[in-house]
Amino acid sequence: MGSILRFRKLCFLEPVKSSSHDEKTKSEGKKISEAPKIDDQKTCQSATTLLLEEKAKQKKQKKIPREWRCIDSCCWTIGYLCTTWWLLLFLYQCLPANLPGLRAPEPPGARLRREGLTPLHPVVLVPGIVTGGLELWEGRPCSDGLFRRRLWGGSFTEIFKRPMCWLEHLSLDNETGLDPPGIRVRAVPGLVAADYFAPGYFVWAILIENLARIGYEGKNMYMAAYDWRLSFQNTEMRDQSLSRLKSKIELMYVTNGFKKVVVVPHSMGVIYFLHFMKWVESPPPMGGGGGPDWCSKHIKAIMNIGPTFLGVPKTVGNILSAESKDVAFIRAMAPGLLDSEILGLQTLEHVMRVSRTWDSIISLLPKGGETIWGNLDWSPEEDHVCASTKKKHLKGNSTDSRRGFQELESTNYGRIVSFGKKASELHSSELSTLNSPKQVSLSNGNSQVPNASCGKVWTEYDEVSWERISKIVENKAYTVETMLDLIRSIAPKMMKRAEAHFSHGIADNLDDPKYDHYKYWSNPLETKLPNAPDMEIYCLYGVGIPTERSYVYKLSPSGRCRSNIPLQIDSSAGGSQNGCLKGGVYFVDGDETVPVLSAGFMCAKGWRGKNRFNPSGIHTYVREYKHKAPANFLEGRGLESGGHVDIMGNVALIEDVLRVAAGASGVEIGGDRIYSDIMKMSEKINIRV
């Protein structure tokens, strides 16, 4: 409308009478009277053109709005979260530190220092899988400028700059499990190796800081960094990591007044140090030659945080489909984010390709077979419920309400992998009558020829025929024992390489000479503890968080870029009566990564008292930390968190570690502290100890 009015004003102007003082210039104006008429005509024409152009622009703007996609929602959500977080962080930094409610609680190290606690025993920290930094020492041309820069841990900027180069350098040789030709990636040394996983995301930093508050420093505190991708024996063969750890402990023992060392391993570092204890006693060339009394002489206590003694069920999901509950959720909510057929991302295929070259993954597969983890119709956690439910559904009283988990009905946790929800619920006698899930139709019925338009990503599934996949699905349910056979059939190269370094059974006779081989040393059910009656072993872990235990799988949908991984977690499976099945995953109590059964069984029963696994009667203690979510954002990841990594900032756990390092015994810090059903579950396991 405004444009039309401007047009009329330009084209229909009325003449204005001139004032008296302009009369003198009338004669001069006559000479150029023709010029304004021409200018007015040109102005009118240009205004008309302007009006037409503006109308054309308005027509162009009236387009159909773009369809809102799921990835748009994800991007906006991430943007909102990041903006909110940075705004809160900015406000926190701007507010005065002495404002009520903004004062951080006193660190346990400062409080214990006031109580008179001082360093006594040297402390050795042993990081677990993934949390230790890795740096480049030699690489391909694509890695130019990355010499001695972190490829893993830190900012992870190289993922975005050169992702394929980054993946190539993190992979190991598929035949040897060692460095590929022309590539050398090594563990970052020192306390900085695993203090922070990424900027602002602590792992060991809080514990290190509190140890420093009571007087610890570099001379009596050491981080035993190692390349967590390798098999444990290969860390010695390639890097002499075990020999350097032995030498460091001996040095700290001598230079700190002949005080024994307190060892604090975390996660996979727990079974890595278990391997070390057997290695250090064994004669060379396979062992370290320390003799049978080395551990008794040098080690005061082993404080295992988030121990993975009997394995981690989520490792199964990683090997089968490079998934966990979080990845399955993302695939359900945003299917194109990880495996877009348009972009050809193949994210999960690349993750699987790299992780299947890491032998350490196999060390985390569940150990002990059906004796420990259950069979098709039984498991130690069968009466466990993962979520609070309405009172009308409860059976009996609520004596277990202290944990927030109630008993309703038994769950077939022993079926670590089931194909279809019904296969996870029916009695084993009915499985044979259950129809197989609908299979995916593929051209030629063979997965050995992936679609070239997606690009070939080696995952070993390329060498598995769809006839074999069909037979896998037809079996419907797998226990821990049959699951190992399943993995051998779909990843034969990885299992052949890795099973030369790891074993997952239960020893019948520990005096059999075959158990002197290093492949058994990281399995607590196939090796003896050292002869060290004065040593103490602690199992320290969080409880009260739903933790992955078993999975409901299905065949992957057919697609141009999805045929490389034919199996995936069925995220639509849920709604079990006891609330344990969500998004295709059955949950039990644990620390979100390691179930209570794996973390606590050895201290609760397997090593309790003098037995065949613990011939010298080393004292064991179970110390559980009930999870409590942060009260506000100022608490960060929580001062009472029971999460697998977040527990490293748990005030109670830090205090326990500091007191033992300062000379306290297990009895003096309170002995066992148990919130879960670990004792009840241990009684159900029929194992000869």
XYZ file of C-alpha atoms in Angstrom:
689
model
C 0.000 0.000 0.000
C 2.876 2.295 0.852
C 4.370 1.713 -2.576
C 1.089 2.726 -4.300
C 0.869 5.974 -2.342
C 4.464 6.850 -3.198
C 3.696 6.158 -6.878
C 0.664 8.493 -6.863
C 2.623 11.212 -5.139
C 5.322 11.071 -7.788
C 2.984 10.998 -10.813
C 0.254 13.476 -9.758
C 2.023 16.437 -8.150
C 0.202 19.792 -8.212
C 2.212 22.937 -9.046
C 3.112 25.170 -6.125
C 2.845 28.918 -6.413
C 6.136 30.742 -6.172
C 6.786 33.499 -3.677
C 7.517 37.134 -4.526
C 11.218 36.921 -4.210
C 11.211 34.167 -6.909
C 9.646 36.451 -9.532
C 13.028 37.751 -10.460
C 14.028 34.299 -11.634
C 10.932 33.592 -13.795
C 12.668 34.693 -16.942
C 15.553 32.327 -16.212
C 13.120 29.466 -15.414
C 11.440 29.740 -18.789
C 14.664 28.815 -20.478
C 14.794 25.458 -18.683
C 11.019 24.832 -18.267
C 11.171 21.890 -20.578
C 13.720 20.009 -18.413
C 11.471 19.358 -15.359
C 8.742 17.875 -17.570
C 11.196 15.329 -18.966
C 12.511 14.538 -15.465
C 8.971 14.001 -14.124
C 8.203 11.536 -16.882
C 11.388 9.579 -16.150
C 10.648 9.575 -12.412
C 7.136 8.251 -13.024
C 8.449 5.455 -15.234
C 11.109 4.422 -12.686
C 8.486 4.405 -9.900
C 6.268 2.140 -11.981
C 9.170 -0.242 -12.536
C 9.966 -0.150 -8.804
C 6.386 -1.038 -7.934
C 6.341 -4.010 -10.317
C 9.654 -5.308 -8.949
C 8.397 -5.061 -5.373
C 5.247 -7.011 -6.248
C 7.382 -9.688 -7.919
C 9.490 -9.981 -4.767
C 6.376 -10.423 -2.658
C 5.254 -13.280 -4.909
C 8.632 -14.970 -4.591
C 8.464 -14.734 -0.812
C 5.192 -16.650 -0.751
C 6.884 -20.060 -0.891
C 5.859 -23.300 0.771
C 7.580 -23.496 4.197
C 10.373 -26.062 4.470
C 9.412 -29.303 6.175
C 10.734 -29.540 9.741
C 13.046 -32.527 10.082
C 14.119 -34.527 13.106
C 17.721 -33.407 12.712
C 16.528 -29.790 12.914
C 14.962 -30.552 16.289
C 18.201 -32.166 17.450
C 20.298 -29.181 16.366
C 17.956 -26.674 18.005
C 17.838 -28.717 21.203
C 21.616 -28.920 21.361
C 21.833 -25.198 20.677
C 19.381 -24.361 23.448
C 21.186 -26.620 25.928
C 24.601 -25.156 25.104
C 23.307 -21.592 25.287
C 21.600 -22.228 28.617
C 24.691 -23.895 30.040
C 27.021 -21.080 28.999
C 24.563 -18.486 30.327
C 24.386 -20.219 33.707
C 28.159 -20.573 33.771
C 28.546 -16.875 32.964
C 26.152 -15.885 35.742
C 27.934 -18.169 38.192
C 31.294 -16.580 37.382
C 29.843 -13.080 37.730
C 28.151 -13.607 41.089
C 30.195 -13.019 44.263
C 31.776 -16.154 45.714
C 30.509 -15.467 49.245
C 26.865 -15.266 48.205
C 24.722 -17.669 50.303
C 24.105 -20.908 48.439
C 27.053 -20.461 46.065
C 29.718 -21.658 48.452
C 31.193 -24.964 47.325
C 31.314 -27.632 50.046
C 34.654 -28.149 51.717
C 36.770 -30.752 49.898
C 37.245 -33.961 51.912
C 41.023 -33.604 51.630
C 40.991 -30.218 53.359
C 38.764 -31.496 56.159
C 40.855 -34.633 56.714
C 44.049 -32.578 56.689
C 42.623 -30.535 59.566
C 41.930 -33.798 61.380
C 45.624 -34.616 61.133
C 45.689 -36.983 58.128
C 49.071 -37.090 56.368
C 50.549 -39.235 53.580
C 51.806 -42.634 54.654
C 51.551 -45.148 51.810
C 52.515 -44.273 48.216
C 49.527 -44.328 45.857
C 49.399 -45.831 42.354
C 46.444 -44.956 40.103
C 45.510 -47.340 37.272
C 43.075 -45.905 34.669
C 40.534 -47.987 32.806
C 39.504 -48.322 29.196
C 38.943 -45.164 27.121
C 39.752 -42.660 29.891
C 43.526 -42.530 29.275
C 44.985 -40.115 26.727
C 46.748 -41.303 23.555
C 49.228 -39.231 21.539
C 50.748 -39.607 18.068
C 54.451 -40.394 17.602
C 54.402 -41.495 13.969
C 51.668 -41.344 11.375
C 50.584 -41.194 7.764
C 50.840 -38.029 5.636
C 47.297 -37.033 6.595
C 48.456 -36.568 10.211
C 50.933 -33.820 9.416
C 51.218 -31.397 12.337
C 49.940 -33.838 14.971
C 53.260 -35.108 16.328
C 52.897 -35.711 20.096
C 49.439 -34.205 20.059
C 46.533 -36.063 21.615
C 44.413 -38.147 19.300
C 42.342 -39.419 22.217
C 41.440 -37.414 25.306
C 41.498 -33.638 25.305
C 39.598 -31.477 22.853
C 38.959 -34.131 20.141
C 39.155 -31.405 17.498
C 40.752 -33.754 14.966
C 37.489 -35.697 14.720
C 35.966 -32.737 12.905
C 39.046 -31.650 10.964
C 40.072 -35.033 9.516
C 37.752 -37.792 10.773
C 38.916 -40.613 8.495
C 42.569 -39.916 9.282
C 41.719 -39.883 12.990
C 39.967 -43.255 12.758
C 42.838 -44.760 10.773
C 45.378 -43.811 13.437
C 43.272 -45.098 16.341
C 42.860 -48.502 14.678
C 45.233 -51.374 15.372
C 46.378 -54.054 12.967
C 43.585 -56.588 12.527
C 45.992 -59.526 12.338
C 48.475 -58.741 15.127
C 46.514 -56.448 17.436
C 49.540 -54.105 17.438
C 50.537 -50.976 15.495
C 49.700 -50.859 11.789
C 52.731 -50.188 9.554
C 53.804 -46.554 9.711
C 51.681 -45.630 12.733
C 52.747 -45.263 16.366
C 50.195 -44.081 18.921
C 51.279 -44.203 22.563
C 49.803 -43.561 26.003
C 50.231 -40.076 27.435
C 52.520 -40.360 30.508
C 52.061 -38.845 33.954
C 49.096 -37.711 36.026
C 47.765 -35.707 33.060
C 47.160 -38.972 31.198
C 43.728 -39.407 32.754
C 43.014 -36.463 35.065
C 40.497 -35.075 32.562
C 38.943 -36.972 29.668
C 37.900 -33.736 27.942
C 37.991 -30.094 29.035
C 35.776 -29.796 32.113
C 35.055 -33.550 32.305
C 37.111 -34.915 35.191
C 38.109 -38.531 35.693
C 40.950 -38.665 38.252
C 41.390 -34.905 38.769
C 39.218 -34.580 41.901
C 40.849 -37.561 43.624
C 44.334 -36.303 42.715
C 43.500 -32.848 44.070
C 42.264 -34.251 47.384
C 45.300 -36.495 47.732
C 47.420 -33.388 47.215
C 45.485 -31.581 49.968
C 46.736 -34.045 52.585
C 50.288 -33.827 51.256
C 50.679 -36.161 48.273
C 52.817 -35.135 45.295
C 54.802 -36.613 42.425
C 57.225 -38.556 44.621
C 54.492 -40.616 46.301
C 51.691 -40.606 43.703
C 51.906 -42.188 40.241
C 49.567 -42.741 37.293
C 50.223 -46.106 35.637
C 49.204 -45.050 32.124
C 49.080 -47.704 29.389
C 47.621 -48.142 25.922
C 44.156 -49.389 26.820
C 43.478 -50.616 23.264
C 45.989 -53.464 23.507
C 45.652 -56.832 25.179
C 47.259 -56.713 28.606
C 50.234 -58.888 27.694
C 50.817 -56.833 24.544
C 51.238 -53.679 26.646
C 54.311 -55.388 28.061
C 55.542 -56.793 24.769
C 55.301 -53.473 22.906
C 55.731 -50.794 25.606
C 57.067 -52.689 28.663
C 54.193 -51.130 30.632
C 54.095 -53.928 33.208
C 57.876 -53.786 33.746
C 57.754 -50.023 34.227
C 54.902 -50.383 36.722
C 56.881 -52.995 38.664
C 59.972 -50.768 38.743
C 57.961 -47.723 39.814
C 56.286 -49.561 42.703
C 59.645 -50.877 43.874
C 61.143 -47.375 43.683
C 58.258 -45.766 45.568
C 58.464 -48.498 48.202
C 62.150 -47.750 48.836
C 62.036 -43.945 48.604
C 59.027 -43.624 50.919
C 60.511 -45.354 53.934
C 59.702 -48.920 52.826
C 55.991 -48.265 53.048
C 53.775 -50.550 51.008
C 51.826 -49.124 48.091
C 48.066 -48.532 47.937
C 46.851 -49.281 44.397
C 43.659 -47.612 43.099
C 42.518 -49.125 39.767
C 39.329 -48.061 37.983
C 37.047 -49.991 35.618
C 39.103 -52.148 33.221
C 42.208 -51.073 35.134
C 40.993 -53.456 37.852
C 41.489 -56.583 35.737
C 44.609 -55.038 34.182
C 46.173 -54.896 37.648
C 44.887 -58.404 38.411
C 46.830 -59.509 35.332
C 49.854 -57.554 36.615
C 49.853 -59.332 40.004
C 50.049 -62.721 38.332
C 52.600 -61.474 35.791
C 54.927 -59.987 38.429
C 55.069 -63.289 40.336
C 55.611 -65.497 37.277
C 59.077 -66.355 36.011
C 60.404 -64.792 32.804
C 60.098 -64.662 29.860
C 56.307 -64.728 30.257
C 56.315 -63.050 33.681
C 58.167 -60.350 35.582
C 60.230 -62.636 37.807
C 59.296 -60.970 41.111
C 58.640 -64.237 42.901
C 55.659 -65.452 44.962
C 56.182 -62.923 47.796
C 56.489 -59.749 45.680
C 52.897 -58.565 46.216
C 53.032 -59.318 49.935
C 56.159 -57.195 50.241
C 55.105 -54.202 48.131
C 51.294 -53.853 48.229
C 49.243 -52.775 51.245
C 45.783 -52.571 49.669
C 43.986 -52.607 46.306
C 40.999 -50.259 46.184
C 39.088 -51.284 43.062
C 36.721 -48.538 41.861
C 33.873 -49.601 39.557
C 35.461 -53.057 39.123
C 34.710 -55.095 36.012
C 35.836 -58.415 37.510
C 33.197 -60.556 35.763
C 32.733 -58.446 32.639
C 30.278 -55.884 31.308
C 27.146 -56.985 29.388
C 27.080 -53.786 27.305
C 30.257 -55.073 25.609
C 28.000 -57.559 23.815
C 25.977 -54.728 22.275
C 29.169 -52.993 21.225
C 30.453 -56.069 19.391
C 27.160 -57.098 17.766
C 25.994 -53.703 16.519
C 28.222 -50.948 17.979
C 25.280 -49.953 20.179
C 24.279 -49.292 23.753
C 21.037 -47.933 25.172
C 22.004 -44.361 24.296
C 22.905 -45.168 20.693
C 19.731 -47.220 20.267
C 17.711 -44.284 21.595
C 19.339 -41.878 19.150
C 18.680 -44.248 16.256
C 15.025 -44.447 17.264
C 14.560 -40.693 17.700
C 16.721 -39.543 14.787
C 17.272 -42.468 12.412
C 19.262 -40.444 9.894
C 21.686 -38.973 12.402
C 24.032 -41.966 12.620
C 23.346 -43.916 9.442
C 21.949 -41.441 6.937
C 21.319 -42.972 3.534
C 21.544 -39.539 1.931
C 24.830 -38.499 3.501
C 26.251 -42.023 3.653
C 27.664 -41.389 7.132
C 27.982 -45.055 8.222
C 28.955 -43.847 11.690
C 28.267 -47.151 13.440
C 30.136 -49.104 10.785
C 33.227 -46.964 11.345
C 32.928 -47.313 15.121
C 32.665 -51.077 14.743
C 35.581 -51.233 12.319
C 37.880 -49.428 14.766
C 36.720 -51.037 18.017
C 37.011 -54.540 16.609
C 40.755 -54.019 16.289
C 41.035 -53.339 20.048
C 41.710 -56.605 21.897
C 40.918 -55.003 25.243
C 37.218 -55.029 24.312
C 37.209 -58.827 24.607
C 38.557 -58.624 28.168
C 35.237 -57.046 29.168
C 32.963 -59.805 27.878
C 31.034 -61.527 30.719
C 33.039 -64.238 32.487
C 31.838 -67.324 34.301
C 29.273 -68.551 31.810
C 25.814 -69.657 32.893
C 27.037 -70.439 36.413
C 27.461 -66.732 37.091
C 25.113 -64.989 34.655
C 22.277 -67.516 34.453
C 20.692 -69.711 31.786
C 17.558 -69.431 29.662
C 15.241 -69.640 32.696
C 17.330 -68.462 35.655
C 19.664 -65.681 36.731
C 20.902 -64.332 40.086
C 18.980 -61.075 39.500
C 15.722 -62.731 38.396
C 13.639 -61.093 41.150
C 15.044 -57.647 40.576
C 12.953 -54.699 39.368
C 14.590 -51.636 37.851
C 12.016 -48.918 38.430
C 9.718 -47.745 41.201
C 6.162 -48.844 40.552
C 2.734 -48.163 41.998
C 1.975 -49.702 45.385
C -0.884 -51.761 44.009
C 1.589 -53.728 41.880
C 3.956 -54.527 44.763
C 4.168 -57.977 46.319
C 4.655 -58.145 50.035
C 6.174 -55.323 52.054
C 8.543 -52.602 50.894
C 11.624 -53.598 52.868
C 13.771 -52.861 49.833
C 12.415 -49.350 49.363
C 15.743 -47.979 50.557
C 17.074 -48.596 47.054
C 14.090 -47.477 45.000
C 13.843 -50.924 43.359
C 10.929 -53.258 44.144
C 10.249 -56.928 43.457
C 7.358 -57.853 41.202
C 8.141 -60.753 38.897
C 11.115 -62.699 37.631
C 12.949 -61.615 34.495
C 14.975 -63.841 32.188
C 18.212 -61.906 32.528
C 20.129 -65.067 31.667
C 19.132 -64.504 28.027
C 21.715 -61.843 27.352
C 20.512 -61.558 23.726
C 16.976 -62.324 22.528
C 15.521 -61.817 19.073
C 12.111 -60.309 19.743
C 10.408 -59.337 22.995
C 8.465 -62.603 23.187
C 11.696 -64.596 22.976
C 12.932 -62.751 26.053
C 9.804 -63.561 28.091
C 8.623 -67.085 27.240
C 9.802 -70.192 29.039
C 12.637 -71.958 27.244
C 10.339 -74.907 26.393
C 8.158 -72.568 24.326
C 10.936 -70.933 22.320
C 10.893 -73.642 19.656
C 7.251 -72.841 18.834
C 7.898 -69.128 18.449
C 7.949 -67.826 14.902
C 11.177 -66.170 13.821
C 11.167 -62.396 13.322
C 10.398 -61.245 9.820
C 13.564 -61.330 7.788
C 14.915 -58.635 5.576
C 14.801 -59.329 1.865
C 18.101 -58.658 0.117
C 19.126 -59.102 -3.450
C 21.069 -62.354 -3.973
C 20.463 -63.208 -0.303
C 24.063 -62.421 0.518
C 25.687 -59.670 2.552
C 29.122 -60.188 1.038
C 28.557 -57.529 -1.618
C 27.782 -54.185 0.063
C 26.338 -51.358 -1.986
C 29.187 -49.509 -3.651
C 27.429 -46.160 -3.420
C 27.822 -46.273 0.372
C 31.513 -47.087 0.371
C 32.990 -50.256 1.795
C 33.578 -50.253 5.558
C 35.087 -53.488 6.828
C 33.183 -54.886 9.819
C 33.561 -58.696 9.324
C 29.834 -58.811 8.628
C 30.884 -58.505 4.987
C 32.108 -62.099 5.194
C 28.970 -63.478 6.878
C 26.248 -64.831 4.612
C 22.622 -64.003 5.246
C 21.912 -67.703 5.608
C 24.112 -67.654 8.701
C 22.422 -64.502 9.979
C 19.058 -66.200 9.510
C 20.203 -69.172 11.606
C 21.409 -66.789 14.315
C 17.982 -65.174 14.477
C 16.194 -68.534 14.436
C 17.918 -69.525 17.701
C 15.932 -66.687 19.319
C 17.775 -66.498 22.669
C 21.414 -66.674 23.798
C 23.034 -67.085 27.183
C 26.539 -65.862 28.015
C 28.027 -69.191 26.869
C 26.150 -69.466 23.575
C 26.684 -65.763 22.998
C 30.444 -66.387 22.798
C 29.770 -68.900 20.027
C 27.568 -66.303 18.322
C 30.362 -63.719 18.392
C 32.858 -66.263 17.076
C 30.576 -66.842 14.091
C 30.162 -63.174 13.173
C 33.636 -61.899 14.155
C 35.970 -64.871 13.684
C 39.148 -62.852 13.088
C 38.683 -60.657 16.132
C 37.873 -63.594 18.419
C 40.723 -65.735 17.130
C 43.167 -62.914 17.799
C 41.742 -61.836 21.155
C 41.045 -65.254 22.637
C 44.760 -65.947 22.502
C 44.995 -63.321 25.262
C 41.773 -63.721 27.274
C 39.602 -66.488 28.711
C 36.052 -66.308 30.099
C 35.433 -69.608 31.887
C 35.711 -71.066 35.390
C 38.725 -73.162 36.352
C 38.089 -76.702 37.550
C 41.599 -77.151 38.929
C 43.677 -74.025 39.474
C 46.786 -76.161 39.982
C 46.605 -77.280 36.346
C 49.771 -75.983 34.592
C 47.672 -74.566 31.755
C 46.542 -71.748 34.062
C 50.122 -70.480 34.187
C 49.489 -68.976 30.750
C 48.836 -65.231 30.621
C 45.462 -65.613 28.869
C 43.924 -66.646 32.222
C 45.515 -63.982 34.433
C 42.829 -61.302 34.085
C 39.957 -63.689 34.877
C 39.459 -63.915 38.666
C 37.691 -67.268 38.195
C 40.734 -68.813 36.505
C 43.589 -67.532 38.631
C 44.645 -67.381 42.283
C 45.253 -64.261 44.311
C 48.878 -63.794 45.416
C 50.217 -65.144 48.674
C 49.751 -61.930 50.667
C 47.699 -62.524 53.843
C 48.201 -58.957 55.108
C 46.954 -57.337 51.920
C 43.403 -55.976 51.622
C 41.136 -55.880 48.585
C 38.209 -53.460 48.302
C 35.328 -53.434 45.832
C 34.104 -49.817 45.658
C 31.187 -49.121 43.318
C 27.954 -47.191 42.905
C 24.435 -48.605 43.136
C 20.952 -47.312 42.469
C 21.289 -46.600 38.740
C 19.600 -48.765 36.062
C 22.398 -50.632 34.277
C 22.324 -52.596 31.023
C 22.085 -56.352 31.545
C 20.517 -57.982 28.460
C 19.120 -56.988 25.067
C 16.247 -57.514 22.665
C 17.555 -57.523 19.086
C 16.046 -57.497 15.625
C 17.218 -57.564 12.026
C 18.184 -54.154 10.689
C 15.842 -52.625 8.090
C 16.999 -52.970 4.519
C 18.569 -49.849 3.098
C 21.249 -48.584 0.833
C 23.758 -47.894 3.622
C 22.547 -50.134 6.449
C 23.308 -53.618 5.252
C 26.840 -53.689 6.723
C 25.427 -54.262 10.240
C 22.477 -56.651 9.908
C 21.510 -56.618 13.609
C 20.355 -53.826 15.886
C 18.735 -53.307 19.278
C 14.953 -53.258 18.991
C 14.278 -49.880 20.600
C 10.505 -50.415 20.216
C 10.589 -53.265 22.740
C 9.393 -52.108 26.142
C 6.548 -52.103 28.591
C 7.386 -55.146 30.701
C 5.327 -55.468 33.878
C 8.280 -55.002 36.206
C 9.553 -51.932 34.361
C 12.969 -53.420 33.535
C 12.616 -53.431 29.738
C 13.021 -50.035 28.110
C 14.064 -49.349 24.546
C 15.092 -52.943 23.894
C 17.339 -53.123 26.981
C 16.739 -54.978 30.256
C 18.172 -53.161 33.269
C 19.443 -54.221 36.686
C 21.024 -52.388 39.599
C 24.522 -51.022 39.096
C 26.551 -47.921 38.333
C 25.087 -47.381 34.834
C 27.928 -49.368 33.233
C 28.815 -52.336 35.459
C 26.078 -54.436 37.099
C 26.345 -55.087 40.829
C 26.927 -58.780 40.103
C 30.155 -58.115 38.212
C 31.439 -55.406 40.542
C 30.739 -57.057 43.887
C 30.650 -60.852 43.583
C 34.367 -61.525 44.026
C 34.600 -59.455 47.221
C 31.243 -60.738 48.498
C 31.818 -64.451 47.878
C 34.483 -65.384 45.313
C 37.397 -64.171 47.501
C 35.653 -64.003 50.868
C 37.724 -65.967 53.349
C 40.401 -68.534 52.561
C 39.415 -70.595 49.506
C 40.791 -71.925 46.231
C 40.696 -68.494 44.580
C 42.169 -66.795 47.677
C 44.529 -69.352 49.222
C 46.182 -66.941 51.690
C 42.891 -65.522 52.993
C 43.295 -61.888 51.902
C 40.637 -59.710 53.555
C 38.000 -58.380 51.166
C 35.499 -55.559 51.679
C 32.411 -54.449 49.767
C 31.835 -50.677 49.929
C 28.794 -49.491 47.989
C 27.880 -45.854 47.343
C 24.206 -45.145 46.875
C 23.643 -42.825 43.947
C 22.211 -39.402 44.636
C 21.647 -36.963 41.790
C 23.113 -33.445 42.093
C 20.909 -31.088 44.090
C 21.768 -28.159 41.802
C 24.017 -27.333 38.886
C 26.696 -25.993 41.261
C 27.390 -29.579 42.354
C 28.463 -30.433 38.825
C 28.178 -34.186 38.277
C 27.311 -34.786 41.923
C 29.081 -35.052 45.268
C 27.278 -38.332 45.993
C 27.109 -39.778 42.502
C 27.278 -43.528 41.993
C 27.936 -43.314 38.250
C 30.753 -45.385 36.812
C 32.987 -42.357 36.164
C 31.202 -39.706 38.220
C 31.881 -41.745 41.365
C 35.464 -40.502 41.121
C 34.118 -37.233 42.546
C 32.049 -38.935 45.273
C 33.003 -37.390 48.625
C 32.526 -40.634 50.590
C 34.662 -42.667 48.172
C 37.432 -40.053 48.190
C 37.427 -40.084 51.983
C 37.727 -43.894 52.047
C 40.692 -43.815 49.660
C 42.442 -41.053 51.617
C 42.002 -42.807 54.960
C 43.391 -46.109 53.655
C 46.307 -44.300 51.996
C 46.992 -42.622 55.358
C 47.185 -45.999 57.091
C 43.625 -47.034 58.025
C 42.446 -50.630 57.607
C 39.178 -51.891 56.210
C 37.789 -52.428 59.694
C 38.736 -48.884 60.736
C 36.815 -47.294 57.849
C 33.701 -49.341 58.661
C 34.090 -52.694 56.903
C 31.352 -53.682 54.468
C 28.701 -51.114 53.512
C 26.019 -52.685 51.340
C 22.797 -51.266 49.884
C 22.205 -53.732 47.029
C 21.238 -57.417 46.936
C 24.799 -58.533 46.192
C 24.896 -60.959 49.140
C 21.548 -62.442 48.183
C 22.629 -62.808 44.555
C 25.949 -64.354 45.562
C 24.158 -67.025 47.602
C 22.169 -68.026 44.516
C 25.315 -68.680 42.500
C 26.358 -72.286 42.877
C 30.123 -72.167 42.416
C 32.804 -74.171 44.151
C 35.083 -71.836 46.050
